[in-house]
Short mmCIF file of C-alpha atoms and ligand atoms in Angstrom, two decimals:
data_model
loop_
_atom_site.label_atom_id
_atom_site.label_comp_id
_atom_site.label_asym_id
_atom_site.label_seq_id
_atom_site.Cartn_x
_atom_site.Cartn_y
_atom_site.Cartn_z
CA MET O 82 -41.13 300.97 179.98
CA PRO O 83 -38.03 300.15 177.94
CA GLU O 84 -36.97 302.78 175.42
CA ALA O 85 -38.42 302.25 171.92
CA PHE O 86 -36.01 302.33 168.98
CA HIS O 87 -37.06 302.46 165.34
CA ASN O 88 -36.25 301.63 161.76
CA LEU O 89 -34.62 304.31 159.61
CA ILE O 90 -36.35 304.40 156.24
CA ASN O 91 -35.85 307.25 153.78
CA GLY O 92 -34.37 309.45 156.50
CA LYS O 93 -37.29 308.96 158.94
CA TRP O 94 -37.37 306.96 162.17
CA VAL O 95 -40.43 304.73 161.87
CA ASP O 96 -42.10 301.67 163.43
CA ALA O 97 -42.82 298.43 161.59
CA LEU O 98 -46.08 298.64 159.65
CA SER O 99 -47.35 295.78 161.83
CA ARG O 100 -46.40 297.78 164.98
CA GLU O 101 -44.95 294.59 166.40
CA THR O 102 -41.72 294.81 168.38
CA LEU O 103 -38.82 292.71 169.68
CA GLU O 104 -36.99 293.20 172.98
CA SER O 105 -33.25 293.54 173.40
CA VAL O 106 -32.00 292.04 176.67
CA ASN O 107 -28.68 292.33 178.52
CA PRO O 108 -27.15 288.81 178.49
CA ALA O 109 -25.35 289.47 181.79
CA ASP O 110 -28.60 290.44 183.52
CA THR O 111 -31.87 289.52 181.87
CA SER O 112 -33.85 291.89 184.10
CA ASP O 113 -32.17 294.73 182.17
CA ILE O 114 -34.27 295.33 179.03
CA ILE O 115 -32.24 297.64 176.83
CA GLY O 116 -35.03 298.58 174.49
CA THR O 117 -37.54 297.48 171.91
CA VAL O 118 -37.14 297.56 168.14
CA PRO O 119 -39.60 296.99 165.30
CA ALA O 120 -40.27 293.39 164.29
CA SER O 121 -40.30 294.31 160.62
CA GLY O 122 -41.66 292.25 157.77
CA ARG O 123 -41.62 292.15 153.99
CA GLU O 124 -43.55 295.45 153.56
CA ASP O 125 -41.04 297.35 155.69
CA ILE O 126 -38.20 295.88 153.64
CA ASP O 127 -40.09 296.88 150.45
CA ARG O 128 -40.21 300.48 151.63
CA ALA O 129 -36.56 300.54 152.62
CA VAL O 130 -35.40 299.04 149.32
CA GLU O 131 -37.56 301.53 147.44
CA ALA O 132 -35.95 304.40 149.39
CA ALA O 133 -32.44 303.06 148.75
CA ARG O 134 -33.18 302.72 145.04
CA ALA O 135 -34.58 306.26 144.84
CA ALA O 136 -31.49 307.64 146.62
CA LEU O 137 -29.03 305.78 144.38
CA PRO O 138 -28.72 308.25 141.43
CA GLY O 139 -28.02 311.19 143.75
CA TRP O 140 -25.52 309.33 145.90
CA ARG O 141 -23.59 307.65 143.10
CA SER O 142 -23.22 310.99 141.32
CA THR O 143 -21.94 312.70 144.49
CA PRO O 144 -18.16 312.90 143.93
CA ALA O 145 -16.35 310.23 145.94
CA PRO O 146 -14.25 312.79 147.90
CA LYS O 147 -17.53 314.41 149.02
CA ARG O 148 -18.88 311.02 150.07
CA GLY O 149 -15.61 310.61 151.94
CA GLU O 150 -16.12 313.89 153.80
CA ILE O 151 -19.46 312.65 155.16
CA ILE O 152 -17.87 309.38 156.24
CA PHE O 153 -15.04 311.33 157.87
CA ARG O 154 -17.63 313.27 159.87
CA ALA O 155 -19.23 309.96 160.86
CA ALA O 156 -15.82 308.79 162.11
CA GLU O 157 -15.50 311.97 164.20
CA LYS O 158 -18.94 311.40 165.70
CA LEU O 159 -18.15 307.79 166.54
CA LEU O 160 -14.91 308.87 168.17
CA LYS O 161 -16.73 311.48 170.24
CA HIS O 162 -19.29 308.91 171.39
CA LYS O 163 -16.90 305.96 171.66
CA ASN O 164 -17.34 305.53 175.38
CA GLU O 165 -21.14 305.65 175.27
CA LEU O 166 -21.36 303.25 172.32
CA GLY O 167 -18.72 300.93 173.76
CA ARG O 168 -20.67 300.64 177.01
CA LEU O 169 -23.83 299.93 175.04
CA VAL O 170 -22.07 297.18 173.07
CA THR O 171 -21.00 295.59 176.36
CA ARG O 172 -24.44 295.93 177.89
CA GLU O 173 -26.22 294.49 174.87
CA MET O 174 -23.73 291.84 173.71
CA GLY O 175 -21.96 290.95 176.95
CA LYS O 176 -18.28 291.28 175.95
CA ILE O 177 -16.06 292.98 178.53
CA LEU O 178 -15.83 296.77 178.38
CA SER O 179 -12.31 296.95 176.91
CA GLU O 180 -13.58 294.74 174.08
CA GLY O 181 -16.78 296.78 173.73
CA LEU O 182 -14.62 299.87 173.27
CA GLY O 183 -12.37 297.92 170.88
CA ASP O 184 -15.44 296.96 168.84
CA VAL O 185 -16.28 300.66 168.40
CA GLN O 186 -12.63 301.54 167.73
CA GLU O 187 -12.65 299.10 164.84
CA ALA O 188 -15.70 300.88 163.42
CA ILE O 189 -13.90 304.22 163.81
CA ASP O 190 -10.78 302.87 162.10
CA MET O 191 -12.85 301.61 159.20
CA ALA O 192 -14.65 304.95 158.88
CA TYR O 193 -11.40 306.95 158.67
CA TYR O 194 -9.91 304.41 156.30
CA MET O 195 -12.88 304.44 153.93
CA ALA O 196 -13.24 308.23 154.15
CA ALA O 197 -9.74 308.46 152.68
CA GLU O 198 -10.69 305.95 149.97
CA GLY O 199 -12.94 308.73 148.64
CA ARG O 200 -9.75 310.34 147.30
CA ARG O 201 -8.30 307.06 146.04
CA LEU O 202 -10.75 304.43 144.70
CA THR O 203 -8.00 303.76 142.25
CA GLY O 204 -8.34 302.12 138.88
CA GLU O 205 -5.62 301.43 136.34
CA THR O 206 -4.31 303.10 133.23
CA VAL O 207 -2.28 300.87 130.94
CA PRO O 208 -0.72 301.46 127.52
CA SER O 209 -2.70 300.50 124.44
CA GLU O 210 -1.24 298.26 121.75
CA LEU O 211 -2.42 300.88 119.26
CA PHE O 212 -1.19 304.42 118.70
CA ALA O 213 -3.44 307.33 119.74
CA LYS O 214 -5.63 305.19 121.98
CA ASP O 215 -5.78 305.02 125.74
CA CYS O 216 -7.15 302.39 128.09
CA LYS O 217 -8.23 302.55 131.70
CA SER O 218 -10.33 300.68 134.21
CA VAL O 219 -12.48 302.47 136.79
CA ARG O 220 -14.53 301.30 139.77
CA THR O 221 -18.29 301.90 139.55
CA PRO O 222 -20.95 301.29 142.20
CA VAL O 223 -22.99 298.08 142.04
CA GLY O 224 -26.33 299.57 143.17
CA VAL O 225 -28.45 298.80 146.22
CA PHE O 226 -26.97 296.45 148.80
CA GLY O 227 -28.54 294.36 151.53
CA LEU O 228 -26.25 294.17 154.57
CA ILE O 229 -26.91 291.45 157.18
CA THR O 230 -24.75 291.15 160.28
CA PRO O 231 -24.37 288.91 163.37
CA TRP O 232 -24.40 289.93 167.03
CA ASN O 233 -20.82 289.27 168.10
CA PHE O 234 -19.41 292.59 166.79
CA PRO O 235 -22.41 294.93 166.96
CA ALA O 236 -20.44 298.02 165.82
CA ALA O 237 -17.40 296.72 163.94
CA ILE O 238 -19.03 294.27 161.52
CA PRO O 239 -21.78 296.70 160.42
CA ALA O 240 -19.06 299.35 159.94
CA TRP O 241 -16.99 296.90 157.86
CA LYS O 242 -19.92 296.74 155.48
CA ILE O 243 -21.57 300.18 155.65
CA PHE O 244 -18.49 302.37 155.04
CA PRO O 245 -17.01 300.53 152.03
CA CYS O 246 -20.52 300.14 150.60
CA LEU O 247 -21.24 303.86 150.84
CA ILE O 248 -17.86 305.22 149.79
CA ALA O 249 -18.14 303.18 146.60
CA GLY O 250 -21.39 305.00 145.74
CA ASN O 251 -23.91 302.30 146.63
CA THR O 252 -26.95 302.74 148.83
CA ALA O 253 -27.91 300.22 151.48
CA VAL O 254 -30.57 298.49 153.55
CA PHE O 255 -29.01 297.19 156.74
CA LYS O 256 -30.57 294.44 158.88
CA PRO O 257 -28.57 293.92 162.08
CA SER O 258 -28.86 290.89 164.34
CA SER O 259 -32.04 290.93 166.41
CA SER O 260 -29.82 290.16 169.43
CA THR O 261 -27.93 293.48 169.26
CA PRO O 262 -30.28 295.93 167.57
CA VAL O 263 -29.87 298.94 169.86
CA ALA O 264 -26.11 299.32 169.33
CA ALA O 265 -26.77 299.04 165.59
CA THR O 266 -29.38 301.78 165.84
CA ARG O 267 -27.03 304.18 167.62
CA LEU O 268 -24.33 303.44 165.05
CA VAL O 269 -26.66 304.14 162.13
CA GLU O 270 -27.97 307.28 163.81
CA MET O 271 -24.44 308.69 164.07
CA ILE O 272 -23.60 307.82 160.47
CA HIS O 273 -26.87 309.22 159.14
CA ASP O 274 -26.53 312.41 161.15
CA ALA O 275 -23.09 313.02 159.68
CA GLY O 276 -24.92 314.29 156.58
CA LEU O 277 -26.33 311.43 154.52
CA LEU O 278 -29.28 312.23 152.28
CA PRO O 279 -32.51 310.32 153.04
CA GLY O 280 -32.52 306.77 151.71
CA VAL O 281 -28.76 306.38 151.31
CA LEU O 282 -28.54 304.23 154.46
CA ASN O 283 -31.68 302.50 155.71
CA LEU O 284 -32.00 300.39 158.84
CA VAL O 285 -34.64 297.69 159.18
CA HIS O 286 -34.86 295.62 162.34
CA GLY O 287 -36.39 292.18 162.58
CA THR O 288 -35.74 288.49 162.82
CA GLY O 289 -33.60 286.51 160.41
CA ASP O 290 -36.43 284.52 158.92
CA GLY O 291 -38.64 287.63 158.76
CA ALA O 292 -36.84 290.83 157.73
CA GLY O 293 -33.59 288.99 156.89
CA GLU O 294 -35.14 286.55 154.46
CA ALA O 295 -37.25 289.33 152.89
CA LEU O 296 -34.15 291.45 152.32
CA ALA O 297 -31.97 288.66 150.92
CA SER O 298 -34.63 287.59 148.45
CA HIS O 299 -35.76 291.09 147.46
CA PRO O 300 -35.69 291.69 143.70
CA GLY O 301 -34.76 295.35 144.26
CA ILE O 302 -31.30 294.71 145.72
CA ASP O 303 -28.25 294.20 143.50
CA GLY O 304 -26.01 292.57 146.07
CA LEU O 305 -25.91 291.08 149.54
CA SER O 306 -23.11 291.21 152.05
CA PHE O 307 -23.67 288.69 154.84
CA THR O 308 -21.72 287.74 157.94
CA GLY O 309 -23.00 284.95 160.15
CA SER O 310 -23.21 281.19 160.42
CA THR O 311 -22.27 278.83 157.62
CA ALA O 312 -25.75 277.29 157.62
CA ILE O 313 -27.48 280.63 156.93
CA GLY O 314 -24.74 281.81 154.55
CA GLU O 315 -25.12 278.73 152.38
CA ARG O 316 -28.84 279.19 152.32
CA LEU O 317 -28.51 282.84 151.24
CA LEU O 318 -25.99 281.85 148.59
CA LYS O 319 -28.68 279.74 146.93
CA THR O 320 -31.21 282.57 147.21
CA CYS O 321 -28.80 285.02 145.54
CA ALA O 322 -27.64 282.55 142.90
CA SER O 323 -31.23 281.95 141.82
CA THR O 324 -31.80 285.68 141.37
CA GLY O 325 -28.39 286.53 139.89
CA LYS O 326 -27.22 288.79 142.72
CA GLU O 327 -23.71 289.44 143.96
CA ILE O 328 -23.11 287.92 147.40
CA SER O 329 -20.27 287.73 149.87
CA CYS O 330 -20.54 285.49 152.92
CA GLU O 331 -18.21 285.53 155.89
CA MET O 332 -19.09 282.54 158.02
CA GLY O 333 -17.99 280.20 160.79
CA GLY O 334 -14.60 278.91 161.92
CA LYS O 335 -12.84 276.18 163.91
CA ASN O 336 -9.55 277.91 164.36
CA PRO O 337 -6.38 276.18 165.57
CA ILE O 338 -3.35 277.42 167.50
CA ILE O 339 -0.31 275.19 167.01
CA VAL O 340 2.24 275.25 169.84
CA MET O 341 5.60 273.86 168.74
CA ASP O 342 8.26 272.36 171.02
CA ASP O 343 10.50 275.38 170.36
CA ALA O 344 7.76 277.91 171.22
CA ARG O 345 7.95 280.41 174.04
CA ILE O 346 5.43 278.62 176.22
CA ASP O 347 4.58 281.66 178.37
CA LEU O 348 3.67 283.62 175.23
CA ALA O 349 1.69 280.70 173.79
CA VAL O 350 -0.30 280.31 177.02
CA GLU O 351 -1.16 284.00 177.10
CA GLY O 352 -2.16 283.95 173.41
CA ALA O 353 -4.22 280.76 173.74
CA LEU O 354 -6.07 282.21 176.73
CA TRP O 355 -7.02 285.34 174.79
CA GLY O 356 -7.78 283.39 171.61
CA ALA O 357 -10.01 280.83 173.34
CA PHE O 358 -11.79 282.89 175.99
CA GLY O 359 -11.75 286.46 174.59
CA THR O 360 -15.37 287.48 173.83
CA SER O 361 -16.31 284.23 175.69
CA GLY O 362 -15.14 282.31 172.62
CA GLN O 363 -17.79 284.02 170.50
CA ARG O 364 -15.57 285.24 167.69
CA CYS O 365 -15.54 283.69 164.25
CA THR O 366 -11.76 283.65 164.71
CA ALA O 367 -11.81 282.25 168.27
CA ALA O 368 -9.17 279.59 168.94
CA SER O 369 -11.21 276.50 169.68
CA ARG O 370 -8.43 273.93 169.07
CA LEU O 371 -4.99 274.01 170.70
CA ILE O 372 -2.69 271.61 168.88
CA VAL O 373 0.33 271.13 171.09
CA HIS O 374 3.61 269.35 170.31
CA GLU O 375 3.86 266.21 172.49
CA LYS O 376 7.22 267.30 173.94
CA VAL O 377 5.71 270.44 175.53
CA HIS O 378 2.11 269.26 175.89
CA ASP O 379 2.13 268.65 179.65
CA ARG O 380 4.05 271.81 180.52
CA PHE O 381 1.82 273.95 178.28
CA LEU O 382 -1.35 272.34 179.66
CA ALA O 383 -0.42 272.86 183.30
CA MET O 384 0.25 276.55 182.70
CA PHE O 385 -2.83 276.99 180.49
CA LEU O 386 -5.21 275.36 182.98
CA ASN O 387 -3.79 277.47 185.78
CA ALA O 388 -4.38 280.65 183.83
CA ALA O 389 -7.87 279.64 182.63
CA ARG O 390 -8.90 278.66 186.16
CA SER O 391 -8.18 282.13 187.45
CA LEU O 392 -10.22 284.00 184.81
CA LYS O 393 -12.80 286.24 186.46
CA VAL O 394 -16.21 285.70 184.90
CA GLY O 395 -18.93 288.33 185.29
CA ASN O 396 -20.73 291.36 183.96
CA GLY O 397 -18.52 292.99 181.32
CA LEU O 398 -19.24 296.46 182.70
CA ASP O 399 -17.38 295.51 185.87
CA LYS O 400 -13.71 296.51 185.34
CA ALA O 401 -12.39 293.36 187.06
CA THR O 402 -14.25 291.01 184.71
CA GLN O 403 -12.13 289.08 182.21
CA MET O 404 -14.86 287.03 180.55
CA GLY O 405 -18.54 287.86 180.09
CA PRO O 406 -21.66 285.77 179.37
CA VAL O 407 -22.73 284.09 176.14
CA ILE O 408 -25.32 285.94 174.11
CA ASN O 409 -28.60 284.23 175.04
CA GLU O 410 -30.36 281.18 176.41
CA ALA O 411 -30.31 279.33 173.07
CA GLN O 412 -26.56 279.81 172.72
CA MET O 413 -26.03 278.71 176.33
CA ARG O 414 -28.00 275.53 175.68
CA LYS O 415 -26.05 274.91 172.48
CA VAL O 416 -22.68 275.31 174.22
CA LEU O 417 -23.68 273.12 177.19
CA GLY O 418 -24.94 270.55 174.66
CA TYR O 419 -21.48 270.45 173.04
CA ILE O 420 -19.85 270.01 176.45
CA GLU O 421 -22.11 267.00 177.02
CA THR O 422 -21.21 265.70 173.54
CA GLY O 423 -17.48 266.03 174.33
CA ARG O 424 -17.93 263.98 177.51
CA LYS O 425 -19.87 261.30 175.66
CA GLU O 426 -17.24 261.18 172.91
CA GLY O 427 -14.65 260.30 175.54
CA ALA O 428 -12.74 263.57 175.80
CA GLN O 429 -11.53 264.41 179.29
CA LEU O 430 -12.98 267.50 180.90
CA ALA O 431 -9.97 269.19 182.50
CA LEU O 432 -11.68 272.44 183.50
CA GLY O 433 -15.16 273.96 183.75
CA GLY O 434 -18.11 272.49 181.93
CA GLN O 435 -20.96 274.06 183.92
CA SER O 436 -23.25 277.04 183.64
CA MET O 437 -22.76 279.60 186.44
CA ARG O 438 -25.94 280.51 188.29
CA GLU O 439 -24.65 281.70 191.66
CA GLY O 440 -25.03 285.19 193.17
CA ALA O 441 -24.47 288.07 190.76
CA LEU O 442 -24.36 285.63 187.83
CA ALA O 443 -27.83 284.21 188.49
CA LYS O 444 -29.60 286.42 185.96
CA GLY O 445 -27.14 285.98 183.09
CA PHE O 446 -25.97 283.38 180.58
CA PHE O 447 -22.61 282.48 182.10
CA ILE O 448 -20.57 279.36 181.37
CA GLU O 449 -17.29 278.38 183.03
CA PRO O 450 -14.13 278.55 180.92
CA THR O 451 -14.03 274.95 179.70
CA VAL O 452 -11.05 272.87 178.57
CA PHE O 453 -11.18 269.38 177.07
CA ILE O 454 -7.99 267.33 176.86
CA GLY O 455 -7.23 264.01 175.20
CA VAL O 456 -9.32 265.17 172.26
CA ASP O 457 -9.26 263.17 169.05
CA GLU O 458 -9.29 265.25 165.89
CA GLU O 459 -12.39 263.49 164.55
CA MET O 460 -14.56 264.20 167.61
CA ARG O 461 -17.43 266.62 167.05
CA ILE O 462 -15.98 269.05 169.61
CA ALA O 463 -12.83 269.20 167.43
CA GLN O 464 -14.74 269.55 164.17
CA GLU O 465 -17.78 271.77 164.75
CA GLU O 466 -18.03 275.44 165.63
CA ILE O 467 -19.18 275.72 169.27
CA PHE O 468 -19.02 279.52 169.60
CA GLY O 469 -18.57 279.61 173.35
CA PRO O 470 -15.85 279.39 176.03
CA VAL O 471 -14.87 275.81 175.21
CA VAL O 472 -11.47 274.76 173.90
CA SER O 473 -10.11 271.35 172.88
CA VAL O 474 -6.46 270.41 173.40
CA LEU O 475 -4.97 267.95 170.87
CA LYS O 476 -1.50 266.40 170.89
CA ALA O 477 0.74 266.44 167.78
CA LYS O 478 3.90 264.45 167.02
CA ASN O 479 5.58 267.04 164.83
CA LEU O 480 4.90 270.06 162.62
CA GLU O 481 3.57 268.02 159.73
CA ASP O 482 1.16 266.20 162.01
CA ALA O 483 0.05 269.49 163.61
CA ILE O 484 -0.63 271.17 160.26
CA ALA O 485 -2.55 268.13 158.98
CA MET O 486 -4.73 268.26 162.12
CA ALA O 487 -5.20 272.00 161.79
CA ASN O 488 -6.41 271.57 158.21
CA ASN O 489 -8.63 268.58 158.93
CA VAL O 490 -11.86 270.55 159.38
CA LYS O 491 -14.43 271.94 156.95
CA TYR O 492 -13.57 275.50 157.98
CA GLY O 493 -10.57 277.66 157.09
CA LEU O 494 -10.86 281.12 158.63
CA SER O 495 -7.97 281.88 160.99
CA SER O 496 -4.97 279.87 162.23
CA SER O 497 -1.87 280.40 164.31
CA ILE O 498 1.49 278.91 165.19
CA TYR O 499 3.78 279.60 168.13
CA THR O 500 7.38 278.82 167.22
CA GLN O 501 10.80 280.45 167.47
CA ASP O 502 12.04 278.56 164.41
CA VAL O 503 11.90 280.58 161.20
CA ASN O 504 11.57 277.46 159.07
CA ASN O 505 8.61 276.18 161.05
CA SER O 506 6.90 279.53 160.69
CA ALA O 507 7.53 279.62 156.94
CA ILE O 508 6.13 276.09 156.47
CA ALA O 509 3.04 276.92 158.53
CA GLU O 510 2.53 280.14 156.60
CA ARG O 511 2.62 278.14 153.38
CA ASP O 512 0.63 275.07 154.41
CA LEU O 513 -2.08 276.21 156.82
CA ASP O 514 -5.29 276.17 154.80
CA ALA O 515 -6.91 279.32 156.14
CA GLY O 516 -7.63 282.89 155.07
CA ILE O 517 -5.52 284.27 157.93
CA VAL O 518 -2.30 282.94 159.52
CA TYR O 519 -0.80 284.43 162.68
CA ILE O 520 2.74 283.72 163.82
CA ASN O 521 3.43 284.08 167.53
CA ALA O 522 0.03 285.66 168.03
CA PRO O 523 -3.40 284.09 168.64
CA THR O 524 -6.08 283.59 165.97
CA ILE O 525 -7.86 286.85 166.80
CA GLY O 526 -6.82 290.44 166.19
CA ALA O 527 -7.32 291.26 162.51
CA GLU O 528 -6.53 294.81 161.37
CA ILE O 529 -8.89 296.67 159.07
CA GLN O 530 -6.36 297.67 156.40
CA LEU O 531 -5.99 294.07 155.22
CA PRO O 532 -8.54 291.77 153.61
CA PHE O 533 -10.43 289.57 156.06
CA GLY O 534 -12.10 286.26 155.36
CA GLY O 535 -11.80 282.53 155.14
CA VAL O 536 -11.64 279.62 152.75
CA LYS O 537 -13.63 276.35 152.58
CA LYS O 538 -16.86 276.66 154.62
CA SER O 539 -15.66 279.89 156.28
CA GLY O 540 -16.02 282.25 153.35
CA LEU O 541 -17.59 282.63 149.95
CA GLY O 542 -17.23 285.48 147.51
CA ARG O 543 -15.25 288.66 148.06
CA LYS O 544 -13.38 289.39 151.27
CA GLU O 545 -14.21 292.02 153.85
CA ALA O 546 -12.19 295.01 155.07
CA GLY O 547 -9.37 296.81 153.33
CA GLY O 548 -6.41 296.61 151.05
CA ARG O 549 -6.11 294.87 147.71
CA GLY O 550 -8.70 292.13 147.47
CA GLY O 551 -10.73 293.67 150.30
CA SER O 552 -14.35 294.73 150.33
CA LEU O 553 -14.06 297.49 147.71
CA ASP O 554 -13.95 294.62 145.24
CA MET O 555 -17.30 293.49 146.58
CA PHE O 556 -18.87 296.91 146.50
CA THR O 557 -17.66 298.01 143.06
CA ARG O 558 -17.69 296.71 139.54
CA TRP O 559 -14.87 297.27 137.14
CA LYS O 560 -15.65 299.26 134.01
CA VAL O 561 -13.08 299.33 131.22
CA ILE O 562 -12.80 302.33 128.93
CA TYR O 563 -10.95 302.50 125.59
CA ARG O 564 -10.61 305.90 123.93
CA ASP O 565 -9.36 306.14 120.38
CA PHE O 566 -8.20 309.60 119.37
CA SER O 567 -6.48 308.63 116.10
CA GLY O 568 -9.37 309.78 113.95
CA ARG O 569 -9.44 306.51 112.01
CA LEU O 570 -10.54 302.92 112.59
CA GLN O 571 -7.79 301.02 114.43
CA LYS O 572 -8.26 297.31 114.97
CA ALA O 573 -6.74 295.54 117.95
CA GLN O 574 -5.18 292.12 117.26
CA ILE O 575 -5.66 292.46 113.49
CA ASP O 576 -2.57 292.51 111.24
CA THR O 577 -3.06 295.21 108.64
CA ASP O 578 -0.09 294.96 106.24
P1 LIG X 58 -26.65 283.72 162.14
O1 LIG X 58 -27.66 283.04 162.96
O2 LIG X 58 -26.26 283.12 160.85
O3 LIG X 58 -27.24 285.20 161.89
C1 LIG X 58 -26.50 286.19 161.19
C2 LIG X 58 -27.47 287.24 160.66
O4 LIG X 58 -28.34 286.62 159.70
C3 LIG X 58 -28.40 287.82 161.72
O5 LIG X 58 -28.70 289.15 161.41
C4 LIG X 58 -29.64 286.95 161.58
O6 LIG X 58 -30.81 287.57 162.10
C5 LIG X 58 -29.69 286.81 160.08
N1 LIG X 58 -30.46 285.65 159.60
C6 LIG X 58 -30.77 284.50 160.25
N2 LIG X 58 -31.52 283.71 159.47
C7 LIG X 58 -31.68 284.34 158.28
C8 LIG X 58 -32.36 284.04 157.07
N3 LIG X 58 -33.03 282.89 156.90
N4 LIG X 58 -32.30 284.94 156.05
C9 LIG X 58 -31.63 286.09 156.19
N5 LIG X 58 -30.98 286.46 157.33
C10 LIG X 58 -30.99 285.59 158.36
O7 LIG X 58 -25.31 283.99 162.96
P2 LIG X 58 -25.16 284.62 164.41
O8 LIG X 58 -25.59 283.63 165.42
O9 LIG X 58 -25.77 285.99 164.44
O10 LIG X 58 -23.57 284.83 164.50
C11 LIG X 58 -22.68 283.82 164.82
C12 LIG X 58 -22.06 283.25 163.56
O11 LIG X 58 -21.46 284.27 162.80
C13 LIG X 58 -20.93 282.27 163.87
O12 LIG X 58 -21.04 281.15 163.02
C14 LIG X 58 -19.68 283.06 163.56
O13 LIG X 58 -18.56 282.29 163.23
C15 LIG X 58 -20.15 283.89 162.41
N6 LIG X 58 -19.31 285.07 162.23
C16 LIG X 58 -18.48 285.11 161.15
C17 LIG X 58 -17.63 286.18 160.97
C18 LIG X 58 -16.70 286.25 159.80
O14 LIG X 58 -16.28 287.34 159.46
N7 LIG X 58 -16.34 285.12 159.20
C19 LIG X 58 -17.64 287.24 161.90
C20 LIG X 58 -18.52 287.17 162.98
C21 LIG X 58 -19.35 286.08 163.14
P3 LIG X 58 -31.23 287.27 163.62
O15 LIG X 58 -30.10 287.72 164.48
O16 LIG X 58 -32.41 288.11 163.81
O17 LIG X 58 -31.46 285.81 163.71
#
């Protein structure tokens, strides 16, 4: 019997009222059932939202430094259990172990960072135009948040939402992806056990159109923070707009790496390999288009294909593995469908293109590292998010041409340029239409102390993560306070002589 995991509602681990469950399966070996979780519905969400609402007055009036102490203890717990949780992330999501551990490290980093925010959460004091009056702005909590996350970062993305949400004094109902529910459960368990009062953080498992839809449309939440596909994000945007709720959506990407003729080709090859095939291409920031200057195109391609050909594909728990499976059967079918589309569109398949069903890979969802060349920028494989180990190589005449191609998609999340020329890098930095620009580094590798998010169809609303413009702006509202201590009526903007 697989281990049964539960929802956390009002501090208690409970089943769905329906008693129905969902299974979590290892994508590298489908005979490995990791556990079952409740298949929750609207009534379970009702209970969780009720608990979060009841816990709100106590939590928002807990001084922020005290909230920070609890989050600090959560960080310590995560650090202590990093290895265990990292292995679980790999087993449940499929990414290789070093990435599974990196996923947890990102959650730890965010916890320490937000714990310290408990002693900052800065506002502003500014001079008044009137004598004996002071003016300040302070951050206040928004209320109860719904948090909905995808499967590709089972620890990091929930942590990016939970810690800023809680430090700001909000309470939360968290619905993780039904593809990676067990890692989410362990994460929540550690955070809750660090000393949260019942109801401050609630976990409700279930499918997107079941528990997810019920949470997003629930009248008892004040805001929704969503990360996932553009299709679902746009749908939730409408739901929230019609009920007047705050929403932030971090969504898909079609991220380019530009390789200029003055680039260090060895560095660009290494970066493109990591950008395209890290996490089996299942990162919102994955590099799925390589836009290469025509003068170095053939040299770059020869080196890139050589490197991609030698990638070792397998179970992420095996230390030698460099690329794991895709998340599930549906995703495998979707990726193979795009490979077929690329062929039909006339792109040339230079490497890979098949699922891998031999030997130890027979029970998993493995796809060969796949490279298309001779790709036209208007082809679907160059326009749509594939979210798998498939990369398109495009040829550019010059920098201007490369940047125009890079921007010619509906997405705008991450982007990168390899160049040794300072002017090229400055122009790219200015003209690439994306939320994130890397110079001489691939499109992946964001750090938590900076805001994270995209433009166009990649992001809507406030950004995630830290720094000015980061998620504290999502999870707080500004309140402005004027205090007049003159003892008489003073009128701003009114001439009195
Ligand atoms: P998804 O299908 O949009 O699902 C994301 C989350 O929404 C899951 O928890 C899902 O539940 C839930 N959901 C699905 N339908 C829903 C509905 N009708 N109402 C409410 N919730 C619903 O995305 P995914 O396949 O998990 O993740 C891959 C996508 O996420 C890619 O497009 C990727 O680019 C994007 N992503 C973006 C970022 C970023 O920061 N920009 C980061 C990571 C991933 P179920 O899992 O149960 O279906």
